[in-house]
Structure formats: structure tokens, C-alpha cells
XYZ file of C-alpha atoms in Angstrom:
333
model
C 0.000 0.000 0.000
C 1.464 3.762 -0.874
C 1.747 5.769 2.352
C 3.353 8.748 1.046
C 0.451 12.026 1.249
C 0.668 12.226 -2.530
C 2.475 10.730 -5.196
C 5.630 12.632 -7.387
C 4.466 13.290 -11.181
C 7.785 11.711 -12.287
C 7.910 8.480 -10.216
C 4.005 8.026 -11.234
C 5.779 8.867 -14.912
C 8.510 6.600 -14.833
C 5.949 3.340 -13.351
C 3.633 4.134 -16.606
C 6.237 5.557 -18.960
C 6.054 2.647 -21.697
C 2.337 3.827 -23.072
C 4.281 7.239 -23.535
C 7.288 6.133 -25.486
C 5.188 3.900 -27.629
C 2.393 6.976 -28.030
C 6.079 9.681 -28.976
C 6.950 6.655 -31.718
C 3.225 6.184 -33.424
C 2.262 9.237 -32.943
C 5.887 10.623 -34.864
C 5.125 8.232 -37.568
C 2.194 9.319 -38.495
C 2.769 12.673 -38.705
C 5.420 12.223 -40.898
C 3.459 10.430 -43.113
C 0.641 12.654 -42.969
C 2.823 15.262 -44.104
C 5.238 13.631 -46.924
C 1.938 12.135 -48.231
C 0.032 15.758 -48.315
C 3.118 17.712 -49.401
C 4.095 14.711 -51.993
C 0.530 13.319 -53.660
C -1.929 16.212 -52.230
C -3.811 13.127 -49.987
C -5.633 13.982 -46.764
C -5.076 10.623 -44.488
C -6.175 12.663 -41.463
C -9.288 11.050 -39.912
C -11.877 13.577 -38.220
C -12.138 14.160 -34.569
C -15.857 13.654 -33.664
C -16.301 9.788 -33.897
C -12.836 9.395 -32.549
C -13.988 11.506 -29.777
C -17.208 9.476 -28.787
C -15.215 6.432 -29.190
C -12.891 7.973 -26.763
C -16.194 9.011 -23.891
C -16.970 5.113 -24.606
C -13.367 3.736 -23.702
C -13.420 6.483 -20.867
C -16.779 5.200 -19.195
C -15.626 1.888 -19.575
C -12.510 2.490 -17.448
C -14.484 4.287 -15.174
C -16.641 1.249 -14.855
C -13.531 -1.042 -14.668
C -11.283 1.028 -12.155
C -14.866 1.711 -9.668
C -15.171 -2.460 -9.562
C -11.151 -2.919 -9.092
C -11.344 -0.449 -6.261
C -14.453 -2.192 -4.752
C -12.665 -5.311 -4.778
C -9.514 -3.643 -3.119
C -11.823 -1.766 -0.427
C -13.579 -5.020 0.014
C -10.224 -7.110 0.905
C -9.196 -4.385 3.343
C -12.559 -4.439 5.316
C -12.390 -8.240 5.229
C -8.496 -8.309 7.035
C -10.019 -5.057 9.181
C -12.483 -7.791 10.521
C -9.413 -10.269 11.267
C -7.498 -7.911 12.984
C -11.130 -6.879 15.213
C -11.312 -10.812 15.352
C -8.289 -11.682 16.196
C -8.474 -9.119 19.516
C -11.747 -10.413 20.638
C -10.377 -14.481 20.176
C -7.342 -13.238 22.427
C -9.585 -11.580 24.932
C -11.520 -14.275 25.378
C -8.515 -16.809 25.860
C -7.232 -14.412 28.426
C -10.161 -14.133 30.463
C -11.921 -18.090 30.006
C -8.789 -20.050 30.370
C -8.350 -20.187 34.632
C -4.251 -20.783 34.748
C -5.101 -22.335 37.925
C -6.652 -25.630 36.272
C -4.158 -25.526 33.611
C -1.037 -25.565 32.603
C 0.588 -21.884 32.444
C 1.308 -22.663 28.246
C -2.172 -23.320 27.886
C -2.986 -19.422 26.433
C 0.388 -19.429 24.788
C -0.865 -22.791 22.688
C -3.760 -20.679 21.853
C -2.915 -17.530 20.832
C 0.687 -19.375 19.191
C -1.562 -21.387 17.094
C -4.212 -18.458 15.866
C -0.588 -16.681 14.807
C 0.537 -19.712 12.747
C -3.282 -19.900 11.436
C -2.359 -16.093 10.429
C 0.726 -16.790 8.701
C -0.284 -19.636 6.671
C -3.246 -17.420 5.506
C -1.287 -14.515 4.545
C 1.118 -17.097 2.628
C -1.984 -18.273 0.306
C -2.691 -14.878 -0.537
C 0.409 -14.421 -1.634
C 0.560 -17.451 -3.629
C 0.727 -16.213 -7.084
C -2.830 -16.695 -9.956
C -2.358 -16.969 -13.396
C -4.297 -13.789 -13.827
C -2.257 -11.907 -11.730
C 0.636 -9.202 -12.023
C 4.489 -11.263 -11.349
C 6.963 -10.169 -13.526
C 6.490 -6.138 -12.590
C 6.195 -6.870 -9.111
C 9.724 -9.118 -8.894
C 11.784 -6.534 -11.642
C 10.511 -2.921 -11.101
C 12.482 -1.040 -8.893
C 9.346 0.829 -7.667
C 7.851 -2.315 -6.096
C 8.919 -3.770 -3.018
C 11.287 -6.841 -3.207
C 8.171 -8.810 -1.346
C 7.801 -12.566 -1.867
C 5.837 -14.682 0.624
C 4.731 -17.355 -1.498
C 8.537 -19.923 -0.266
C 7.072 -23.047 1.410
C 10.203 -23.014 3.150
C 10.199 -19.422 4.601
C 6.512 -20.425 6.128
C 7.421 -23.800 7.564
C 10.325 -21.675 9.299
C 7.503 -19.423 10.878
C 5.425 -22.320 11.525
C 7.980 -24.266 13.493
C 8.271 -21.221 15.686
C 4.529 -20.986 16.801
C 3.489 -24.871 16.526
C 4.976 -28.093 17.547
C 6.656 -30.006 15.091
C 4.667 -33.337 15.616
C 1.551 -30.824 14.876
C 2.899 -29.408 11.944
C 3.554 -33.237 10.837
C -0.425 -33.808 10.878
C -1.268 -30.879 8.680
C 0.412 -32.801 6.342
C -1.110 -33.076 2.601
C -4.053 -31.489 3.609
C -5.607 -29.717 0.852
C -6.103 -26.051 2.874
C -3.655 -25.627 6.350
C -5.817 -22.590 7.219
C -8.625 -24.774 7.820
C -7.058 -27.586 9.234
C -4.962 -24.789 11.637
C -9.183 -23.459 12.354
C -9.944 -26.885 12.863
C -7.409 -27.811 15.616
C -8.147 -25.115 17.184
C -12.210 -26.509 17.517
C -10.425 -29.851 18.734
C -8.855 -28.058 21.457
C -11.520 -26.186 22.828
C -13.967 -29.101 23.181
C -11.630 -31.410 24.766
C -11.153 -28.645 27.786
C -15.261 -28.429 27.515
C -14.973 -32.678 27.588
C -12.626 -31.906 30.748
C -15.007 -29.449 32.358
C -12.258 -26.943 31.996
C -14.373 -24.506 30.016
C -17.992 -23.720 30.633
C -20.722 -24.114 28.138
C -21.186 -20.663 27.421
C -17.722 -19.975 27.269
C -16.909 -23.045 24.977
C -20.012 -21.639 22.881
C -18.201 -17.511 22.473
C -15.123 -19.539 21.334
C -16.735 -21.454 18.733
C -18.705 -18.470 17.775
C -15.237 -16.512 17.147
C -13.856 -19.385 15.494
C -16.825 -19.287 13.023
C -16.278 -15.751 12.191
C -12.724 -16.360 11.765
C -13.883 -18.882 9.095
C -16.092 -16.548 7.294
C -13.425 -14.045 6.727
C -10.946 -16.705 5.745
C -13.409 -17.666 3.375
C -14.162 -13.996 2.362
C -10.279 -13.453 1.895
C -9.976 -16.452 -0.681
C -12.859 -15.517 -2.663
C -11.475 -12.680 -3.628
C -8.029 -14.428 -4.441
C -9.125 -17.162 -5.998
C -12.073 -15.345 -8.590
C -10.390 -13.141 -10.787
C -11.873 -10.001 -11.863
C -14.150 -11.262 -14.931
C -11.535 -11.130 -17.822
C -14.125 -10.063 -20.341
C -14.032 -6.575 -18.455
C -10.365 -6.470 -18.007
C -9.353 -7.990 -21.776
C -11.935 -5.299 -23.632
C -11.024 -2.320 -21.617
C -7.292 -3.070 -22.994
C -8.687 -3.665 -26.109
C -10.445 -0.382 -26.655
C -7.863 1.739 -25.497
C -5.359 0.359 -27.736
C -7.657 1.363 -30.520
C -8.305 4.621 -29.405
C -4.802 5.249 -28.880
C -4.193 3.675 -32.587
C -7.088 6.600 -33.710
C -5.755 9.388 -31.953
C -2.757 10.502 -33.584
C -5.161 10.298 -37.018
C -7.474 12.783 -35.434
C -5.021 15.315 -34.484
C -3.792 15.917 -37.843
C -7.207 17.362 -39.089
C -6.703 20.000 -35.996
C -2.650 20.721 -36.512
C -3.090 21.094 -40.528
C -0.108 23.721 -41.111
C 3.544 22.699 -42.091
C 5.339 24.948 -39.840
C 7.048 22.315 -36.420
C 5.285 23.980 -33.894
C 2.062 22.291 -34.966
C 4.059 19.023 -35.811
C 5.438 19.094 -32.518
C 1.634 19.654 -30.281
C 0.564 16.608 -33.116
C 2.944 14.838 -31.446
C 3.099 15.385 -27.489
C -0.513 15.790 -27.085
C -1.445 12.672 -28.867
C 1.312 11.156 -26.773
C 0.074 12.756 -23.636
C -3.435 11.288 -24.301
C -2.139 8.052 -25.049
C -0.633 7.792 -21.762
C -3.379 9.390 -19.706
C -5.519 6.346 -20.887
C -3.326 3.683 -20.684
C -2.614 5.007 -17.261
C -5.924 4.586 -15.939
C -6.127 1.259 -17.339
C -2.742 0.065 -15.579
C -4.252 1.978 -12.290
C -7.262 -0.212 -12.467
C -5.143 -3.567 -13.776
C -3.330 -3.153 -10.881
C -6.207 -2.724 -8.320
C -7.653 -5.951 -9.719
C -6.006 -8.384 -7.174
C -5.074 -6.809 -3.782
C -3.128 -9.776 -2.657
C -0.346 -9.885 -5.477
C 1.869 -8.444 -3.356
C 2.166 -5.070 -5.182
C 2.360 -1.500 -3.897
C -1.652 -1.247 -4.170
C -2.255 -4.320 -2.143
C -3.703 -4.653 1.108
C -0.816 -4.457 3.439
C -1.590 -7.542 4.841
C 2.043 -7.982 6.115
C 1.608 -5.039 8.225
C -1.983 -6.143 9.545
C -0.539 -9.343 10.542
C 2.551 -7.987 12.396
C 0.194 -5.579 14.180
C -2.161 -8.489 15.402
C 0.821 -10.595 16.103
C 2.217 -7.642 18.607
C -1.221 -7.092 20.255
C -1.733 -10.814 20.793
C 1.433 -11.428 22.340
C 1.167 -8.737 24.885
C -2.339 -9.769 25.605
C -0.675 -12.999 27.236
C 2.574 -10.950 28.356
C 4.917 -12.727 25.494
C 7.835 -10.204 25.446
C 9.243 -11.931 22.621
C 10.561 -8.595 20.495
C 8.390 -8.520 17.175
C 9.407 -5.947 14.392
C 6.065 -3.617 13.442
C 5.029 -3.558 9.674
C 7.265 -3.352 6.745
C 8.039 -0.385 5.487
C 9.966 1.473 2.971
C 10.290 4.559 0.841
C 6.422 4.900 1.286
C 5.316 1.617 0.478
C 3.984 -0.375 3.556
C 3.217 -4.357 2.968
């Protein structure tokens, strides 16, 4: 997620600079041809500007449609991982105050609380877990994106084996989703301290009733990651810009008709600088399509988790030092 108050012209240039290259080169071309072909064999290939104009109100409603459902699905992820974090205080509160230390054993809330962290992890490692549909190869090579990859098996079994007992971990094994299996075990505990008259029934009731809603959102998250936005909405928006880009420079040269380089020149930039204001808003809106990717307009997840990590660990007096979110140069994950 950006956390800088607003956002340098020239670093938002230099992430969507390609559209503007390409849009100097066409739109160059064309010019030139429009004028060696007028000033050579007396042939107008200009195109006029009014259907390329209501072509262009189509392709912008159309982004304006695409980038308002990209944002909704964005907004929705961050309200869904609000309601963890709200979740995740209200689980820890009610460990703290159901469990009686005095009929069990002092690592009983630790187990707890260390096993709704590991639940957290491997959660946050599925959403990183990259989709077919989503956006790799800018995320792991542009310098403007945070060097974030938590999609290494290896890197969560590390974390895992710091929260959960090995001969636990070894039971999750091959299971289809650990998330669940993590929820699950976390069920199995709670009624066998119910079984043992540890736990009332109300209170064994609360817990299962936060487990449930634990659940939902885990369910909530993965919808999101796992349905793409419909491609038919992203493919044609990309579609139609690229031919209203292809138009543009075509209706410019009915306006910029003289031979002097002035006018050759505004043919030039402003189709350009059209060009790019376009593909910009499509790239703003292909980008807010999947707020797990791990991108600089995801859901800082990362952060969230370390935040609910450090409130659930001082909840139960665990001084173990935990770092707060990640961030750098304005970009928190």
C-alpha cells in the first residue's frame, strides 16, 4: 500500500512511462506520413475528430466502470483483514479471560494464541501465492515495487515451526487447505477442555462463535483471491484503449493542418500525452484488480498481521521482540 500524502508526477511517470514512449513513436510516424503524403501526392489521411472523440467518452466510461469495480474489490479485501485484525483481539480476549491458569497448565494461552498466529501466517502465505491472472513479472523486476515474496514453502514452515509443535505441523500434512485444518485444531482443542469441564458451556459456545467468524473471513479473503476479476471486463477495456490510442494521432492531424514544427510538434506530445493518460488509468485499475499480489496497491496484509501478532502477544505478556510492519520509501506491505 502507498503511504506517502501524494504521489511525485515523475515516479508516477517513470511506473507508466512505456504507453508514452510507444504513443512519442506512433504518434511521430504518423505525422510524418501525414505530411510527406500531403506535401508529396496532395492526400488527406487525417481522420476527423468527432467519432474518434465518442469512441474515446466510450473507452473512458468503460474504465471508469472497470477502475470503480477494481477499487471495490480492493476496499472489500481491506474491510475483510479489518475484521481479522477486530477478530483476532476479541479471540485473544476471550482466551485471556476463560482459560483459569489455575486448572491448567501456564502454556495453555500461549498454545492458543501461538496457534491463531501460525493460522495467520499460513493465511497470509496463500494470498500471496501467485494466480495466473495476476501481475508477477512487474512486481519481482521494477524497482518501484517492493522486493516482497511470501509465497517460499520453506520461509513459512520456518515461521510455523516457531509458533506450533513439530509433531503438529507433521499432521497438517497433505491437507488440501492448512488454514482450515490450523481453524480446525483449534475446535479440537476447545472441546476437549469443555470434555474436561475446563471450560464452561457458554464460554466453549463464544469460542466457537469466534472461530466461526474467523472462518467466514478466511473464506471472504480467498474468494477474492481465488475469482479473478471477470476477464471479459479487463481484456476489452485493454482492447479499446489500444484502438483509441491507434485513432488518436489520425485525429489530431485534421486539428494541426499547417507545415510549420510547432504544430508538428503539439501533433505529437498531445497525442502522446493522451495516449498515456488512458493507458494510465487502465494500468491503475489492472493493478487494483487483485489486492493480494503483493504489489504496492495491495492490502498491506504484512503489516496487519505484524500488528495483530504484537497485540496478541502482549495480551498474554509474550515479550518476545516482534518488528512492526514493513516499510519502505512509502510503500507499507
Amino acid at each position: 500500500m502507498i503511504t506517502k500524502k501524494n504521489i511525485p508526477f515523475w515516479e508516477l511517470f517513470r511506473w507508466s512511462k512505456t504507453p508514452f514512449l510507444w504513443g512519442v513513436m506512433y504518434s511521430s510516424i504518423i505525422a510524418i506520413l501525414y505530411y510527406n503524403i500531403e506535401a508529396t501526392y496532395k492526400i488527406d489521411i487525417s481522420l476527423p475528430w468527432q467519432p474518434i472523440a465518442v469512441l474515446g467518452t466510450t473507452v473512458g466510461f468503460y474504465l471508469g466502470f472497470k477502475n470503480n469495480a477494481s477499487y471495490d474489490r480492493t476496499w472489500e479485501a481491506r474491510k475483510i483483514w479489518g475484521g481479522i485484525l477486530s477478530s483476532s483481539r476479541n479471540f485473544a480476549l476471550a482466551i485471556h479471560m476463560f482459560l483459569d491458569v489455575q486448572k491448567l497448565t501456564p502454556s495453555a494461552k500461549q498454545e492458543f494464541i501461538y496457534r491463531h498466529l501460525a493460522w495467520l501466517t499460513v493465511l497470509r502465505y496463500q494470498m500471496r501465492l501467485p494466480k495466473q491472472w495476476e501481475i508477477t513479472s512487474d512486481i519481482k523486476n521494477d524497482k518501484y515495487f517492493p522486493k516482497l515474496e511470501e509465497h517460499s514453502n520453506s520461509s513459512m514452515q520456518t515461521l510455523l515451526g516457531e509458533l506450533i509443535s513439530r509433531m503438529e505441523l507433521e499432521t497438517y500434512n497433505n491437507t488440501s487447505n492448512l488454514a482450515t485444518q490450523i481453524i480446525n485444531r483449534q475446535g479440537q482443542y476447545i472441546a476437549e477442555l469443555h470434555n474436561s469441564s475446563l471450560i464452561s458451556d457458554t464460554q466453549a459456545l463464544k469460542l466457537y462463535e469466534l472461530l466461526a467468524e474467523l472462518n467466514t473471513l478466511q473464506g471472504a479473503s480467498e474468494r477474492i483471491k481465488n475469482f479473478p476479476f471477470p476477464r471479459q471486463y479487463a481484456s476489452v477495456t485493454y482492447w479499446l484503449t489500444l484502438v483509441f490510442s491507434l485513432l488518436i494521432p489520425c485525429g489530431f492531424l485534421n486539428i494541426f493542418t499547417t507545415q510549420n514544427g510547432f504544430d508538428f510538434l503539439c501533433a505529437i506530445l498531445i497525442s502522446s500525452t493522451l495516449i498515456w493518460t488512458y493507458f494510465l488509468m487502465e494500468k491503475i485499475g489492472h493493478f487494483s484488480e487483485n489486492p493480494f499480489q503483493g504489489s504496492i496497491t495491495d492490502v498491506p496484509i504484512t503489516s496487519i498481521s505484524k500488528q495483530i501478532e504484537i497485540e496478541l502477544r502482549q495480551i498474554i505478556g509474550d515479550v518476545v521482540n516482534v518488528q512492526p510492519e514493513y516499510e519502505e520509501k512509502g510503500f507499507i506491505m
